[in-house]
Coordinates of N, CA and C and ligand atoms in Angstrom, one line a residue:
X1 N 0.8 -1.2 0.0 CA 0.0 0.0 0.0 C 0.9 1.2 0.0
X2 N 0.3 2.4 -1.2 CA 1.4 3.7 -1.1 C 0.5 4.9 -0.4
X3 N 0.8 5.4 0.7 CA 0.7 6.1 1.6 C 1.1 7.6 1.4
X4 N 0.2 8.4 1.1 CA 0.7 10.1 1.2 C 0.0 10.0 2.6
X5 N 1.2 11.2 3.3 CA 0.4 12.1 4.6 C 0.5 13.5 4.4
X6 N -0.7 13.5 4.7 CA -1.1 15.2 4.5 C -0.5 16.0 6.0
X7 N -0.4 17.3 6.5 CA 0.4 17.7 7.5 C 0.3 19.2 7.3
X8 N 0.0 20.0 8.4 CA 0.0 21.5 8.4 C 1.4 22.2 9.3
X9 N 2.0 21.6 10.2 CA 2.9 21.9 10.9 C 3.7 21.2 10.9
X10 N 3.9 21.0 12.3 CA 5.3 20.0 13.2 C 5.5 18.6 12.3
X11 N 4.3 18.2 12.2 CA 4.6 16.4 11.7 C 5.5 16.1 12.6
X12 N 5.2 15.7 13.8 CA 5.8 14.9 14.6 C 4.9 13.2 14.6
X13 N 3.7 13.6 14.0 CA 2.8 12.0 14.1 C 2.8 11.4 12.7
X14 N 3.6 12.5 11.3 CA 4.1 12.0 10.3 C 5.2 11.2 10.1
X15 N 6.3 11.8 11.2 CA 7.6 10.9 11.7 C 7.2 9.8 12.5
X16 N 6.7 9.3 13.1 CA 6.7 8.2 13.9 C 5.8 7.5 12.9
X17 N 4.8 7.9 12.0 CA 4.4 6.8 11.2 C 5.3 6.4 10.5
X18 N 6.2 7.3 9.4 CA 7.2 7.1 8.9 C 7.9 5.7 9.7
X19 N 8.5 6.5 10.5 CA 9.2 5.4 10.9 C 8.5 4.2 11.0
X20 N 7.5 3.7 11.6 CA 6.9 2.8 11.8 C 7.0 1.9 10.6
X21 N 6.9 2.7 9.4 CA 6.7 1.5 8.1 C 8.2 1.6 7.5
X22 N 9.4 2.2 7.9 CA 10.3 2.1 7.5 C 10.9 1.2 6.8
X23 N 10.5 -0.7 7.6 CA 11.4 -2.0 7.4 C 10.0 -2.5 6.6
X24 N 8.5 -2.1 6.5 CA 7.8 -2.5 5.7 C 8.4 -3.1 4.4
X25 N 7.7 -4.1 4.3 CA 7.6 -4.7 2.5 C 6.3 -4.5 1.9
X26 N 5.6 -4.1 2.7 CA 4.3 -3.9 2.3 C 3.0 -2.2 2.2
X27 N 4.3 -1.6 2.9 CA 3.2 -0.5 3.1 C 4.5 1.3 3.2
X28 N 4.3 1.6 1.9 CA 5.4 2.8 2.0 C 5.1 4.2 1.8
X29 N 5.5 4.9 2.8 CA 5.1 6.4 2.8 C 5.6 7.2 1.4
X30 N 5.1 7.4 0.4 CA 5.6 7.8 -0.7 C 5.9 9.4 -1.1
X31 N 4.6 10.1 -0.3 CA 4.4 11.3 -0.5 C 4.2 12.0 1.1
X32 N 4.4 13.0 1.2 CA 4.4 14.1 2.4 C 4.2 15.5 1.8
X33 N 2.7 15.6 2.2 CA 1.8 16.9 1.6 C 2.0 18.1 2.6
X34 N 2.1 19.4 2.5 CA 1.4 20.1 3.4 C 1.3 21.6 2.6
X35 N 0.2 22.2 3.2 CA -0.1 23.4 3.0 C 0.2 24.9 3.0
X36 N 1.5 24.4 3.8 CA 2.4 25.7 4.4 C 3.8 24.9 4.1
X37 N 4.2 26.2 3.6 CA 5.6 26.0 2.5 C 6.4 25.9 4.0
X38 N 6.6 26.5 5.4 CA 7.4 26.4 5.9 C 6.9 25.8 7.1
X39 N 6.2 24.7 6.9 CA 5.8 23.6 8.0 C 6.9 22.9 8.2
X40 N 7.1 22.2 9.5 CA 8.7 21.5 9.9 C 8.8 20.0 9.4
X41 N 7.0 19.9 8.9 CA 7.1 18.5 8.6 C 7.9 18.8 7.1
X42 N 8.1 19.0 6.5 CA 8.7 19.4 5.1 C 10.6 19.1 5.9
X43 N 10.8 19.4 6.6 CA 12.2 19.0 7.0 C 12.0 17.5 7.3
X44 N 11.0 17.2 8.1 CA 11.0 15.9 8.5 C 11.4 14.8 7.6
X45 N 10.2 15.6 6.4 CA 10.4 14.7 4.9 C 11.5 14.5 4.7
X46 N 12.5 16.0 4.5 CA 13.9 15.6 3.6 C 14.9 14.7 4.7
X47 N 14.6 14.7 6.2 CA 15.5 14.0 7.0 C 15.0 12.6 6.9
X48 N 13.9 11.9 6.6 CA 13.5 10.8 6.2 C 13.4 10.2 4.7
X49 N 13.8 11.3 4.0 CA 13.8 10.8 2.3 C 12.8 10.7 1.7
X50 N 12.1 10.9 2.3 CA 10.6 11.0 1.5 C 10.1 12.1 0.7
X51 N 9.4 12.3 -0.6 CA 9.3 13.1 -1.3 C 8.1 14.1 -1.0
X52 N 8.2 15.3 -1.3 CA 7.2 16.6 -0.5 C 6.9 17.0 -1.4
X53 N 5.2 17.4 -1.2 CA 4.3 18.5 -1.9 C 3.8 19.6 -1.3
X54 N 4.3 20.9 -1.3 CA 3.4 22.1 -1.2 C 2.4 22.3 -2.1
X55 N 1.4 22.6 -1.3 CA 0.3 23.4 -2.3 C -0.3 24.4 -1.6
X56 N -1.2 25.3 -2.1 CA -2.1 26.4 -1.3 C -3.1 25.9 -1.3
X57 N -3.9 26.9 -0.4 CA -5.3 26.0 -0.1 C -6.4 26.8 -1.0
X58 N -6.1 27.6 -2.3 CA -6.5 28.1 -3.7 C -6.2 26.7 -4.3
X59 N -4.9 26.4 -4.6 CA -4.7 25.3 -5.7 C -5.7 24.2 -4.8
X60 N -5.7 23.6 -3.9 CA -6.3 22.4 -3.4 C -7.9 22.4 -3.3
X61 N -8.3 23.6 -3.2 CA -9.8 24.1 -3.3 C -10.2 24.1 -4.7
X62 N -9.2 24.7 -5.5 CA -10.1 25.3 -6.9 C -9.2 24.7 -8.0
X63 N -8.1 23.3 -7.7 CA -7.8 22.7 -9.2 C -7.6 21.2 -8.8
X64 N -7.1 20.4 -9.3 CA -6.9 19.2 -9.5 C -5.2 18.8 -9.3
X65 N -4.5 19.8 -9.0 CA -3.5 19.6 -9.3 C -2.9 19.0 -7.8
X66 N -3.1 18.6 -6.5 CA -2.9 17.9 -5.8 C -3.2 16.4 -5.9
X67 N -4.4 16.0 -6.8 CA -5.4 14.7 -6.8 C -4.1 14.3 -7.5
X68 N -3.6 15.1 -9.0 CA -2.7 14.5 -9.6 C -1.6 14.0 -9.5
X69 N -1.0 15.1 -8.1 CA 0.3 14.6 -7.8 C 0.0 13.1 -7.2
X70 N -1.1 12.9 -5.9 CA -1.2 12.0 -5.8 C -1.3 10.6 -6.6
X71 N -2.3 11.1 -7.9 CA -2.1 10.0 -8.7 C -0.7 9.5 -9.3
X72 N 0.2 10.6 -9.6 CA 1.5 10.2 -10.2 C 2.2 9.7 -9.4
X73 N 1.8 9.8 -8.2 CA 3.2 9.0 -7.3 C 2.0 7.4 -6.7
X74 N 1.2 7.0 -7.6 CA 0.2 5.8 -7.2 C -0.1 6.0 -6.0
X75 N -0.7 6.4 -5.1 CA -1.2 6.7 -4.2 C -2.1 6.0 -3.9
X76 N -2.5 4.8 -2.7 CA -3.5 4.1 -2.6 C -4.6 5.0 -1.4
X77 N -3.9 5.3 -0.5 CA -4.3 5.6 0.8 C -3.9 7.0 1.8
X78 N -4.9 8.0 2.2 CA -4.4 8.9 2.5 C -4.5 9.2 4.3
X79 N -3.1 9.4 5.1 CA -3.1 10.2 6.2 C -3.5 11.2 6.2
X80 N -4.3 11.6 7.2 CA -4.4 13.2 7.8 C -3.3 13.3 8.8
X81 N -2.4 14.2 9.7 CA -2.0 14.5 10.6 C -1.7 15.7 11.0
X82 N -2.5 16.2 11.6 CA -2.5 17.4 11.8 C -2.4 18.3 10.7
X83 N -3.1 18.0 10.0 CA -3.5 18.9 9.0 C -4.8 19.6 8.9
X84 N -4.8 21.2 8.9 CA -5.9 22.0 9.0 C -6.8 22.2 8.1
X85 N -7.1 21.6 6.8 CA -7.6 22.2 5.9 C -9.3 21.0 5.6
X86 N -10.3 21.7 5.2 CA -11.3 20.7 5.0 C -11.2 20.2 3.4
X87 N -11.4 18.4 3.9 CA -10.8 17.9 2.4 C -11.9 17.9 1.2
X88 N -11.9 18.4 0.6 CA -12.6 18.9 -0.5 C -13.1 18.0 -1.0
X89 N -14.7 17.8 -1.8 CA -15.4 16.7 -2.1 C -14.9 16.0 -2.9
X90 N -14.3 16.4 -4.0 CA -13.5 15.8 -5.4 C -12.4 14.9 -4.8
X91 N -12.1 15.2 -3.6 CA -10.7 14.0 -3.3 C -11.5 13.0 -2.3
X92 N -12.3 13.6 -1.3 CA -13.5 12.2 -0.7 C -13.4 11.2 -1.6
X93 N -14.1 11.5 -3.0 CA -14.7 11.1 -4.1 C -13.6 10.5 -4.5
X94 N -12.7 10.9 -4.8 CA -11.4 10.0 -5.2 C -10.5 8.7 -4.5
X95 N -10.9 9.0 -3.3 CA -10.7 8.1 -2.4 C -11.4 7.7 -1.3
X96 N -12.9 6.7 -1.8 CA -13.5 6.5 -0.9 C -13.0 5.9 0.4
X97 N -13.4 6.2 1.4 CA -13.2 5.2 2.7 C -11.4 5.0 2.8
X98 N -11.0 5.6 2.2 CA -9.0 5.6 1.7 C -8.5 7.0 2.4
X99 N -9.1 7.8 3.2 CA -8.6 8.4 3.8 C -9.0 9.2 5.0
X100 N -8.1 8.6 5.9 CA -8.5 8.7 7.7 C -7.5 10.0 8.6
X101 N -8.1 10.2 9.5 CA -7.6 11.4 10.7 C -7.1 11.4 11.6
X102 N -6.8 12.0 12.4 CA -6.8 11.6 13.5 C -6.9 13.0 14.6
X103 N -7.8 13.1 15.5 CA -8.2 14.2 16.4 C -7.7 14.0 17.6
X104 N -7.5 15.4 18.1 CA -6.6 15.0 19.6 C -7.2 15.2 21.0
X105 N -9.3 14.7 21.0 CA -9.9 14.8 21.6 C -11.0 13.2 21.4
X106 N -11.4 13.4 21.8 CA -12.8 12.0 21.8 C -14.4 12.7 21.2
X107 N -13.9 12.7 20.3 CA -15.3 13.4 19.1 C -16.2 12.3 19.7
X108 N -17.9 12.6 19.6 CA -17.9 13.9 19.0 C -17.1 15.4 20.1
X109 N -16.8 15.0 21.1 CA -16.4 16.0 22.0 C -15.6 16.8 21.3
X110 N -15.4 18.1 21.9 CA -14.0 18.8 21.3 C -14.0 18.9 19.6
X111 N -15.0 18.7 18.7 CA -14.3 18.8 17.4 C -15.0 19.8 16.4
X112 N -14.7 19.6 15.5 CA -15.4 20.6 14.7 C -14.4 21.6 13.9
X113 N -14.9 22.7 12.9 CA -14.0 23.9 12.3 C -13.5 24.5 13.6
X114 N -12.1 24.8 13.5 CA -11.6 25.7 14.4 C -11.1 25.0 15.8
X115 N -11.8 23.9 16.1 CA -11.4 23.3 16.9 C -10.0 22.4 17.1
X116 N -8.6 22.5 16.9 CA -7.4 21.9 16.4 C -6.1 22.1 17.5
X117 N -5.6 21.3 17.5 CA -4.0 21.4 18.3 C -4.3 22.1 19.8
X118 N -3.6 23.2 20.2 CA -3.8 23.5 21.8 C -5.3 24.4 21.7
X119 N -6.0 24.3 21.1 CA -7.3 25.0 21.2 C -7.7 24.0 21.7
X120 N -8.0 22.6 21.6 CA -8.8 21.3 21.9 C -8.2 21.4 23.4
X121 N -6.5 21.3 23.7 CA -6.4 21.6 24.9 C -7.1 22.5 25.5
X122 N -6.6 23.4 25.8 CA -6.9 24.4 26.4 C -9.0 24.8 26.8
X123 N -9.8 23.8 25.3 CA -10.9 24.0 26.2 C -11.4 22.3 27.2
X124 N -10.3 21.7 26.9 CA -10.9 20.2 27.4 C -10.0 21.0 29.4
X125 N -9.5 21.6 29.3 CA -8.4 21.9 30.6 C -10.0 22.8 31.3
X126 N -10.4 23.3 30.2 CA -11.5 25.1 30.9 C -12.7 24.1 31.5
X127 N -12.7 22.8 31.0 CA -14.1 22.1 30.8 C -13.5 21.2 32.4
X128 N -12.7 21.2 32.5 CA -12.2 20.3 33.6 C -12.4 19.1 33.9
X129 N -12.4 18.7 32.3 CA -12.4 17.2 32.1 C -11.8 16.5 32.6
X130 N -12.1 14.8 33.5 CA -11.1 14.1 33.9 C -10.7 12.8 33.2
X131 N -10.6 13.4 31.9 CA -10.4 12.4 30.7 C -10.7 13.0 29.3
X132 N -9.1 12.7 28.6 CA -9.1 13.1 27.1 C -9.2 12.0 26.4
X133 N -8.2 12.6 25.1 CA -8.2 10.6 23.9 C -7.9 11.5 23.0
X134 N -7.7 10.2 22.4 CA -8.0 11.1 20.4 C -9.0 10.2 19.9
X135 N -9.3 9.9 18.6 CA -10.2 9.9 18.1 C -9.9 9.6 16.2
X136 N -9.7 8.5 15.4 CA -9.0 8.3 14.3 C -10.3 7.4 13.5
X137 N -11.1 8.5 12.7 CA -11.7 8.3 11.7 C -12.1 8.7 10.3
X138 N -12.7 7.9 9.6 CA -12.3 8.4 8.0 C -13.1 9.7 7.8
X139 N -12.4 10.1 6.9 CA -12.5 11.6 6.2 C -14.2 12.0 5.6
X140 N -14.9 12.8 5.5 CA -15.6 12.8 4.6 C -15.4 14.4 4.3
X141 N -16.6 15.1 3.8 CA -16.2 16.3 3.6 C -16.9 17.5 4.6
X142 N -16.9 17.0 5.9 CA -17.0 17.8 7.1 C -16.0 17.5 8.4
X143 N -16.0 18.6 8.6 CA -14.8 18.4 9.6 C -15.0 17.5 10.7
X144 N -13.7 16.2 11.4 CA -14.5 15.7 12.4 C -15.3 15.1 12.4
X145 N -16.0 14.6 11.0 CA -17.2 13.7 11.3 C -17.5 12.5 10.9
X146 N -16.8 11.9 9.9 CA -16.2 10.7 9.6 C -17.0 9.1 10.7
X147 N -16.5 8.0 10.0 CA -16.9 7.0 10.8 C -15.8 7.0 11.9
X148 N -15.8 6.6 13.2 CA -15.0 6.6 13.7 C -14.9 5.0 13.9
X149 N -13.3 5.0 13.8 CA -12.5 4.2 13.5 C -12.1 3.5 15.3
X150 N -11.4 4.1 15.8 CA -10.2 4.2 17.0 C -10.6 4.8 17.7
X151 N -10.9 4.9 19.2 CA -10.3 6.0 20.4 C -9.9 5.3 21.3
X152 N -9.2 5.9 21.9 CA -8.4 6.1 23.3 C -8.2 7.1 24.1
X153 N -8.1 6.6 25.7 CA -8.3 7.7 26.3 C -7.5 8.1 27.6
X154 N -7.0 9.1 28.2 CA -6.1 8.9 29.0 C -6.9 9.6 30.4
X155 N -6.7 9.8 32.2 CA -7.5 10.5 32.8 C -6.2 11.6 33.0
X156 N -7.5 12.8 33.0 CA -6.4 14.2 33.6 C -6.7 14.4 34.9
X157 N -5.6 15.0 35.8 CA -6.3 15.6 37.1 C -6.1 17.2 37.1
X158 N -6.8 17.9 37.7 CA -7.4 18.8 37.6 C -5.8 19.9 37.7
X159 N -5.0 19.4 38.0 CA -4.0 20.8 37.4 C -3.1 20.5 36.3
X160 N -4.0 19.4 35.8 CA -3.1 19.5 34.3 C -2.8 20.7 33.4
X161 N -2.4 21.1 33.0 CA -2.4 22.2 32.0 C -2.3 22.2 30.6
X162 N -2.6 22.5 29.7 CA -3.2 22.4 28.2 C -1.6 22.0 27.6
X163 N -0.6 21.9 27.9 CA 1.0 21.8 27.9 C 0.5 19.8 28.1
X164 N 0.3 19.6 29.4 CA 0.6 18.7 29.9 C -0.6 18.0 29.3
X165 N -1.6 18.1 29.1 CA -2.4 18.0 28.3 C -2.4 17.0 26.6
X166 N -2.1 18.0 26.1 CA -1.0 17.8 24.8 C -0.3 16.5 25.2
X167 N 1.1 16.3 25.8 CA 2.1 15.7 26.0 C 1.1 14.5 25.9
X168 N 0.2 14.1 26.7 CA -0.6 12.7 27.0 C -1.3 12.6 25.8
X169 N -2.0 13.4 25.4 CA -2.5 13.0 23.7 C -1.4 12.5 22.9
X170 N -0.6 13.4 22.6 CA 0.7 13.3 21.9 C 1.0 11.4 22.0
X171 N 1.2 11.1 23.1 CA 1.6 9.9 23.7 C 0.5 9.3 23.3
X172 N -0.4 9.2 23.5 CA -1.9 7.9 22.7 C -1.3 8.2 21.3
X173 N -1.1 8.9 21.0 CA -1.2 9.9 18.9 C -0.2 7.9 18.4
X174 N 0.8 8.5 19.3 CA 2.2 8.1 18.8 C 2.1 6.8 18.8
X175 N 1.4 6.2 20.1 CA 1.1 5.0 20.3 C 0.1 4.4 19.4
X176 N -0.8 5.0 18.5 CA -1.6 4.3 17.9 C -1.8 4.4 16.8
X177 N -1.8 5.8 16.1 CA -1.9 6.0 14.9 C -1.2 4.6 14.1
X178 N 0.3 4.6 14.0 CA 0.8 3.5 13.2 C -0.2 2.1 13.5
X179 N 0.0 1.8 14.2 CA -1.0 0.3 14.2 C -2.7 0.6 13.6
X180 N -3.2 1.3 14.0 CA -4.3 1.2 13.6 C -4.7 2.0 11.7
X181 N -3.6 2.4 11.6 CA -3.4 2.6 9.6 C -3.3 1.3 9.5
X182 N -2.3 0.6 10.2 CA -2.1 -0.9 9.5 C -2.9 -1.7 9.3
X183 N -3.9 -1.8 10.5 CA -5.1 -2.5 10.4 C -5.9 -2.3 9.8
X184 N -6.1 -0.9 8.9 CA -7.2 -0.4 8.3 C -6.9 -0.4 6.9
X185 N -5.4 -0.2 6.5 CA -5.2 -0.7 5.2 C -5.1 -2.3 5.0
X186 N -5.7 -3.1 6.2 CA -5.1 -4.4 5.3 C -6.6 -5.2 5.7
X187 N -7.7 -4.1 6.3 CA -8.6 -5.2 6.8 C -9.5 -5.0 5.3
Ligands
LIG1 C1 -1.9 16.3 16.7 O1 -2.2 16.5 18.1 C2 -3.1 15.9 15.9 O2 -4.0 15.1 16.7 C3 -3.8 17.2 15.6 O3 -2.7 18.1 15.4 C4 -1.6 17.7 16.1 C5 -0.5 17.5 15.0 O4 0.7 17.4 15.6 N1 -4.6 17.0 14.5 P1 2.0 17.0 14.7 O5 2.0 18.0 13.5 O6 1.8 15.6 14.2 O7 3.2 17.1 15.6

């Protein structure tokens, strides 16, 4: 299976998939998308050898010319990771049920437009939740709303802080993302 991940920042959950399929024979990260020319996952790429696409979110809204990269590089199946952008009907459509998410809250809690990265913290901290997760389900063309696939969940105690917060999502992200792409591409 050939694997693009899409990515708006850090790609820190793009590298540990990466790595995860590294010694694969079966499943290879081919492409590394993101939206912002100066996202860190774009270094991640070139320190893991994997090939990168910038685009704007004009070109990915209003042409084809993303679908195509993907098609040129055969593309079976698509990561989300932290990536901000809502995926446009034409690529749903292009890849039914072929491409999944991952949220850093327990949807439907916490999700939605605008809802992303330390904003999810910081209201699950205000809400004084004593329990987060993430949440890794397929794509359609609303934010967040997908079949859900995966959750897990970790307990907070009340002086956690949207810092510490994070770290414990972070930690489920890392722990599960890779296994459960695996299982989803091969079931
Ligand atoms: C992760 O928490 C992910 O769940 C959310 O955005 C964050 C991305 O972090 N969608 P990174 O770019 O993978 O480090």
């Amino acid at each position: 299976t050939r694997i693009a991940i899409f990515a708006s920042g850090n790609g820190s959950n793009a590298q540990k998939i990466a790595e995860y399929f590294k010694d694969s024979s079966t499943v290879e990260i081919v492409l590394i998308l993101s939206n912002k020319k100066d996202a860190y996952v774009l270094e991640r790429a070139d320190q893991l050898g994997i090939p990168s696409y910038v685009f704007t979110r004009s070109q990915f809204n209003n042409t084809h010319e993303v679908l195509d990269e993907l098609k040129k590089n055969d593309v079976d199946f698509i990561v989300l990771a932290g990536f901000l952008l809502l995926i446009p009907e034409y690529l749903v459509d292009s890849y039914p049920e072929k491409i999944i998410n991952i949220h850093p809250a327990l949807l439907p809690s916490y999700g939605g437009k605008g809802m992303y990265g330390e904003k999810v913290h910081q209201a699950v901290c205000e809400a004084k939740e004593k329990e987060t997760g993430i949440t890794i389900h397929y794509v359609n063309n609303k934010y967040d709303d997908g079949e859900i696939i995966f959750q897990a969940r970790v307990a907070l105690n009340n002086n956690d802080t949207p810092e510490q917060v994070a770290q414990k999502v972070h930690r489920l992200e890392y722990e599960h993302y890779p296994k459960v792409i695996e299982s989803v591409i091969n079931n």
